[in-house]
mmCIF file of C-alpha atoms in Angstrom:
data_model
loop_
_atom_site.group_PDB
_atom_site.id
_atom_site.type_symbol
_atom_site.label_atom_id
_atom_site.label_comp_id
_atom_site.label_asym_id
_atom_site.label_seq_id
_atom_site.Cartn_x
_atom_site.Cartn_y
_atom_site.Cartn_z
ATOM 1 C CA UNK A 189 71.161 82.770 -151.957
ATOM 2 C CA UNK A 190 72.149 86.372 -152.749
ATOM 3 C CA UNK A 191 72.221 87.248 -149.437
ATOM 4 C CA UNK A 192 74.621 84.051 -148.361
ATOM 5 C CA UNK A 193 76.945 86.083 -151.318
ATOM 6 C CA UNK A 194 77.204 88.982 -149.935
ATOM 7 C CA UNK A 195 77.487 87.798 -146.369
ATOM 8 C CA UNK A 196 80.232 85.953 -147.991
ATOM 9 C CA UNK A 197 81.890 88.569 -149.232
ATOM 10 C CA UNK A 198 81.936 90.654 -146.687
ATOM 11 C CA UNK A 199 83.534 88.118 -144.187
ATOM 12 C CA UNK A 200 85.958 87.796 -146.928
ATOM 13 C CA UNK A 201 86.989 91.442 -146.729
ATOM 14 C CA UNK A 202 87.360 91.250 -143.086
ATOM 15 C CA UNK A 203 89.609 88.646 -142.963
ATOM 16 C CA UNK A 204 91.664 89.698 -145.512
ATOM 17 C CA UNK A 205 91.816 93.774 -144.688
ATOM 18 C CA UNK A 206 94.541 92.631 -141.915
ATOM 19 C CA UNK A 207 96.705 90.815 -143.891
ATOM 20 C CA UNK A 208 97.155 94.296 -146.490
ATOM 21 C CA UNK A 209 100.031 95.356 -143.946
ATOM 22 C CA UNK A 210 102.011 92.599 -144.672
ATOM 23 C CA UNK A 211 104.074 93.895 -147.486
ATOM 24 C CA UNK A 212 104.110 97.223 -145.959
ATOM 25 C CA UNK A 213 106.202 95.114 -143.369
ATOM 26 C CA UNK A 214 108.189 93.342 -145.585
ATOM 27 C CA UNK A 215 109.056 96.411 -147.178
ATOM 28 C CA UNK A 216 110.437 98.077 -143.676
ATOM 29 C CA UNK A 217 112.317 94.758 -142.663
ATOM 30 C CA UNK A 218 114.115 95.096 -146.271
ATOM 31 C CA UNK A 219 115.000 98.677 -146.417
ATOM 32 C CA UNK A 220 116.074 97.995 -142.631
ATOM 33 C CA UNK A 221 118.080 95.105 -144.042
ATOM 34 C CA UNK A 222 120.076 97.155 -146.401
ATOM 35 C CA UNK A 223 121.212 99.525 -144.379
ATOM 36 C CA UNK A 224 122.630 97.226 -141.485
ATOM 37 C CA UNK A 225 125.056 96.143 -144.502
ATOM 38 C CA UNK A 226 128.127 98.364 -143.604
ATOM 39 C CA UNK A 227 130.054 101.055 -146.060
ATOM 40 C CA UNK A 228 132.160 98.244 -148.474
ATOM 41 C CA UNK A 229 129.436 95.774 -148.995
ATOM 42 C CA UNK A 230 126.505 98.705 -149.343
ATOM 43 C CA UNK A 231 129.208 100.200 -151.847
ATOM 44 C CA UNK A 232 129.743 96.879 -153.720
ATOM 45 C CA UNK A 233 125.978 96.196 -154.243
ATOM 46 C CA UNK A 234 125.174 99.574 -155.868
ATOM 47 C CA UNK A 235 128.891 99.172 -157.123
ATOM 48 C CA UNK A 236 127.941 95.886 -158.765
ATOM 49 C CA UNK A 237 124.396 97.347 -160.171
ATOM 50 C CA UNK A 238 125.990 100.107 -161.510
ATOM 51 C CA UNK A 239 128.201 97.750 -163.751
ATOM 52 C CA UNK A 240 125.574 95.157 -164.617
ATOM 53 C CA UNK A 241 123.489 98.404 -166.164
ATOM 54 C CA UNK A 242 126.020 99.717 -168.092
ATOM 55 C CA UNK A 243 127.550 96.242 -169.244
ATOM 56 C CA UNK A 244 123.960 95.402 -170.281
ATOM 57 C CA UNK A 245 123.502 99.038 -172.149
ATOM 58 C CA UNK A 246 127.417 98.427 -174.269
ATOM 59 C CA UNK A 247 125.969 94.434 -175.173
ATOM 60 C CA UNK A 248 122.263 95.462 -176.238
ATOM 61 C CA UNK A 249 123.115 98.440 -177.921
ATOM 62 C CA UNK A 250 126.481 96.598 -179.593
ATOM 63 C CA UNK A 251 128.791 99.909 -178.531
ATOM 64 C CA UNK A 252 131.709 98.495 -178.700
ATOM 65 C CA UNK A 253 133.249 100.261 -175.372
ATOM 66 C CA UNK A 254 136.415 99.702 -174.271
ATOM 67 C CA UNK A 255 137.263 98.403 -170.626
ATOM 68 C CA UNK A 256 138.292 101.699 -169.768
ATOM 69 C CA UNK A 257 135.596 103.594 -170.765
ATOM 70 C CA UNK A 258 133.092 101.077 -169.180
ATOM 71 C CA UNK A 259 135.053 101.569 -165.908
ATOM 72 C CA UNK A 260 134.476 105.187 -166.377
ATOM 73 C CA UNK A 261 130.901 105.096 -166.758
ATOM 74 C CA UNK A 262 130.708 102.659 -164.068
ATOM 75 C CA UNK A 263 132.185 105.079 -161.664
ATOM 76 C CA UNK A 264 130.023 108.433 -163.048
ATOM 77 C CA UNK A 265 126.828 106.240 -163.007
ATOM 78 C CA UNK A 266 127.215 104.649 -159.413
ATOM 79 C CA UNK A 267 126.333 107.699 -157.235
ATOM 80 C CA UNK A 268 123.039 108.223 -159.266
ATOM 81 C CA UNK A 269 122.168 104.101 -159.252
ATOM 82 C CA UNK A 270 122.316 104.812 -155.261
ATOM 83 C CA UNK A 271 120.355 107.830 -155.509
ATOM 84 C CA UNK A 272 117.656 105.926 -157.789
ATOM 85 C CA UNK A 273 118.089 102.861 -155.391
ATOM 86 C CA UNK A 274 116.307 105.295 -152.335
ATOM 87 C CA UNK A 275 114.084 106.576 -154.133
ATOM 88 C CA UNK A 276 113.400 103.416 -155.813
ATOM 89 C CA UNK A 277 112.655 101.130 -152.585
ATOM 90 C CA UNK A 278 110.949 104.283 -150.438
ATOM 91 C CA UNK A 279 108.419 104.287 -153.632
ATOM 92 C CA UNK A 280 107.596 100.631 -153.313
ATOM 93 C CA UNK A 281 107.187 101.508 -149.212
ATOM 94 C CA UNK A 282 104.832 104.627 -149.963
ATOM 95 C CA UNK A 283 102.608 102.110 -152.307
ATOM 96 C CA UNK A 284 102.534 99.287 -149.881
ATOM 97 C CA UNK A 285 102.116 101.558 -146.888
ATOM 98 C CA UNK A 286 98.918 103.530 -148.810
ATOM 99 C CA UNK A 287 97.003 100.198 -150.012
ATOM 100 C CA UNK A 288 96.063 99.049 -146.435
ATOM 101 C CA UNK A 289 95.286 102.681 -145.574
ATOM 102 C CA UNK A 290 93.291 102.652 -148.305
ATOM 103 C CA UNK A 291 91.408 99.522 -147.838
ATOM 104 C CA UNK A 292 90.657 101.040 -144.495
ATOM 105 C CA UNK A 293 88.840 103.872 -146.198
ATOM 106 C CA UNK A 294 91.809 106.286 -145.475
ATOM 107 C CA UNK A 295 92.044 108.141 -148.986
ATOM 108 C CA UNK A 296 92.329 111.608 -150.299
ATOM 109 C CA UNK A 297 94.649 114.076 -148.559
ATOM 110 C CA UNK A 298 94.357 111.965 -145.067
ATOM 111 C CA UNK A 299 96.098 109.130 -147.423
ATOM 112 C CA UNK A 300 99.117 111.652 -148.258
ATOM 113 C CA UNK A 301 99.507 113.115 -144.576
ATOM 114 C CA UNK A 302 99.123 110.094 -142.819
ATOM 115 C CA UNK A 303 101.058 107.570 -145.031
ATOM 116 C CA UNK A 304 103.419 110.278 -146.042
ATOM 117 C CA UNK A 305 104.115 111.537 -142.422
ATOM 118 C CA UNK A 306 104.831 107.843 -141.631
ATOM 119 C CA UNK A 307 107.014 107.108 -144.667
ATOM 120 C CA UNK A 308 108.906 110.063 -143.511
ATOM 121 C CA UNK A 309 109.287 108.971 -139.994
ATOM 122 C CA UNK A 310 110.517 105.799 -140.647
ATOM 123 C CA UNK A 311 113.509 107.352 -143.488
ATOM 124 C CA UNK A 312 114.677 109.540 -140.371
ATOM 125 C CA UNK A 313 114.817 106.349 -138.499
ATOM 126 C CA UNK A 314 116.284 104.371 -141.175
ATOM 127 C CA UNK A 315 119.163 107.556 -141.566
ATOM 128 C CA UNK A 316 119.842 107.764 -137.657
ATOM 129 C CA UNK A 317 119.713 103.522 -137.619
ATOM 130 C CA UNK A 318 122.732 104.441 -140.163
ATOM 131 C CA UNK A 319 124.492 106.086 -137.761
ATOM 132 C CA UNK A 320 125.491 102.977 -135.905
ATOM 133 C CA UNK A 321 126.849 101.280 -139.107
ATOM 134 C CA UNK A 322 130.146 100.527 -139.728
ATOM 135 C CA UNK A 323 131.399 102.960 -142.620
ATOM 136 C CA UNK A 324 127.830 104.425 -143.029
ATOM 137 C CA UNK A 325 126.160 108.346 -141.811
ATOM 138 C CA UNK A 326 123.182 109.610 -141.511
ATOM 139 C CA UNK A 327 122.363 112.640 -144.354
ATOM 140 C CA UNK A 328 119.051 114.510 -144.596
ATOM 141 C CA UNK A 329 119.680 114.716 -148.137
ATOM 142 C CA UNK A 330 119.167 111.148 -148.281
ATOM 143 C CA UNK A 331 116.182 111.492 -146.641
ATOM 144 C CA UNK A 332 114.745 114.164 -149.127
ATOM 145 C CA UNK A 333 115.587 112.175 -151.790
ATOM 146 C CA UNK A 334 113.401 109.372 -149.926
ATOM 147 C CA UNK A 335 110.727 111.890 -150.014
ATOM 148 C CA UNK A 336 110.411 112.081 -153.853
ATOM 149 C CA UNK A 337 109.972 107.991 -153.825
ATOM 150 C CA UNK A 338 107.585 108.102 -151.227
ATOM 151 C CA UNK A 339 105.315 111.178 -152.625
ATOM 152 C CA UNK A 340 105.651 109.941 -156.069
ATOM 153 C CA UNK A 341 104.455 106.199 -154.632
ATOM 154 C CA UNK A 342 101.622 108.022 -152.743
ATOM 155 C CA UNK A 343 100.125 109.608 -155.868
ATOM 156 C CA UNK A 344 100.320 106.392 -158.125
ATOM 157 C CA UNK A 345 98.955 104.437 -155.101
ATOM 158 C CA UNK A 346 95.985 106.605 -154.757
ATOM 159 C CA UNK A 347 95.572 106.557 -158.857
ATOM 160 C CA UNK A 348 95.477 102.870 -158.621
ATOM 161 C CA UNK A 349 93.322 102.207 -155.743
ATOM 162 C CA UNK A 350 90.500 104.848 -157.334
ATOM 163 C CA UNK A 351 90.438 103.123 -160.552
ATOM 164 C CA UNK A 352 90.430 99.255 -159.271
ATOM 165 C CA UNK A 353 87.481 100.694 -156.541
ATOM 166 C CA UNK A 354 85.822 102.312 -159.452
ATOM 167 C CA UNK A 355 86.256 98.976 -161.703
ATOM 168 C CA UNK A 356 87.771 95.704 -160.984
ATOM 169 C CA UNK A 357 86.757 95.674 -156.396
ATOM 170 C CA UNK A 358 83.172 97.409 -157.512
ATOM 171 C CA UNK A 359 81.447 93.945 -156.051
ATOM 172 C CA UNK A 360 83.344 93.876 -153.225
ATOM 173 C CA UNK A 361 83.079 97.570 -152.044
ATOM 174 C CA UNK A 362 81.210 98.588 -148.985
ATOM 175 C CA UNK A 363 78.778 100.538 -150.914
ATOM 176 C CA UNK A 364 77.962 98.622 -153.543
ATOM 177 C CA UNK A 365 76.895 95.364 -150.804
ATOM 178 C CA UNK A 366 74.928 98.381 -149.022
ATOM 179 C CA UNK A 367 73.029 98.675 -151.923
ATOM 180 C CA UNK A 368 72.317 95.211 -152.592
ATOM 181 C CA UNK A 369 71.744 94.677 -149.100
ATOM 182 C CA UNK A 370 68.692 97.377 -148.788
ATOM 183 C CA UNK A 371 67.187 96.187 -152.444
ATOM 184 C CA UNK A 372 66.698 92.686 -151.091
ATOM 185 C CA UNK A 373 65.493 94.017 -148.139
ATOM 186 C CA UNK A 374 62.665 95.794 -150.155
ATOM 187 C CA UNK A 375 62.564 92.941 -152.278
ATOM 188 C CA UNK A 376 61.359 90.944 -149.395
ATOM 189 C CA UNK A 377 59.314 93.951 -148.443
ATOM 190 C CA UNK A 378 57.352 93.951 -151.588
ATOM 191 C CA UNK A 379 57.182 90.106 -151.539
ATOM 192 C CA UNK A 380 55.988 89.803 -147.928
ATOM 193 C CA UNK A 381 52.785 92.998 -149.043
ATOM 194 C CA UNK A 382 52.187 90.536 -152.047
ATOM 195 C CA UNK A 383 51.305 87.220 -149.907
ATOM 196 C CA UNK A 384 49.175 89.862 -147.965
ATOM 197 C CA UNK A 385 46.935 90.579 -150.761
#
């Protein structure tokens, strides 16, 4: 019976190690997504964030702002609420790009070239794919803005996955059904010299 487990497991972990790209996929197709939208409506979202944030911060904290000094904080905050919204979704790339690579044993500085070189990549894409967009440009400093987001996701993706391997996936690691795998082997070892005797 132990050994139907861990057979079990491990077929589990196959089948399921290919579907860890998926929200590394998602991620690209929404990030792609949001910069199709041309200049006015790309504007109006962060335009629109912007306001919710600071309407939000005047009714929680009971402020008491005028209209025209919300409109003026509205206008100083929106740059930055763009700047925070690449860095924002290239950190939720650089976390779901490093948990497959992780999962297929890619970790430690490979983790940080590879899925950094490829977060990278696909910002200069995402920049030029700007280029074509109606009332949109590329800018490197956009894309080194993208870089904080994705090295910043990189590090709390490898933080994560070394804790949960170390903790909550112990049972399902590679090593750990290595281990059980060779002590029932010598279980059945020992068992098969007693029925000699």
């Amino acid at each position: 019976m132990n050994y139907f487990a861990l057979f079990l497991k491990k077929t589990l972990r196959y089948c399921l190690k290919p579907l860890s790209f998926l929200p590394a996929l998602a991620m690209m197709y929404i990030i792609y997504s949001l910069s199709a939208q041309n200049g006015e409506v790309s504007g109006t979202l962060s335009y629109e964030t912007s306001k919710f944030f600071v309407l939000a911060y005047n009714k929680v904290l009971d402020k008491g702002y005028s209209n025209e000094f919300l409109n003026m904080l509205i206008v100083q905050i929106h740059p930055l609420v763009r700047k925070l919204a690449h860095v924002g979704v290239y950190f939720a790339l650089a976390i779901t790009v490093a948990f497959p690579l992780y999962v297929y044993r890619i970790r430690g500085i490979f983790l940080f070239i590879i899925g950094g070189v490829f977060c990278l990549l696909f910002a200069l894409l995402d920049e030029y794919h700007q280029s074509f967009v109606a009332g949109r440009g590329p800018s490197l400093r956009d894309v080194g803005i993208d870089s904080i987001g994705i090295f910043s996701g990189l590090i709390v993706a490898e933080l994560i996955c070394y804790i949960g391997r170390k903790t909550l996936f112990k049972p399902l690691s590679l090593e750990e059904y290595r281990k059980k795998k060779k002590a029932y082997l010598k279980n059945r070892q020992e068992e098969a010299l007693s029925d000699r005797k």
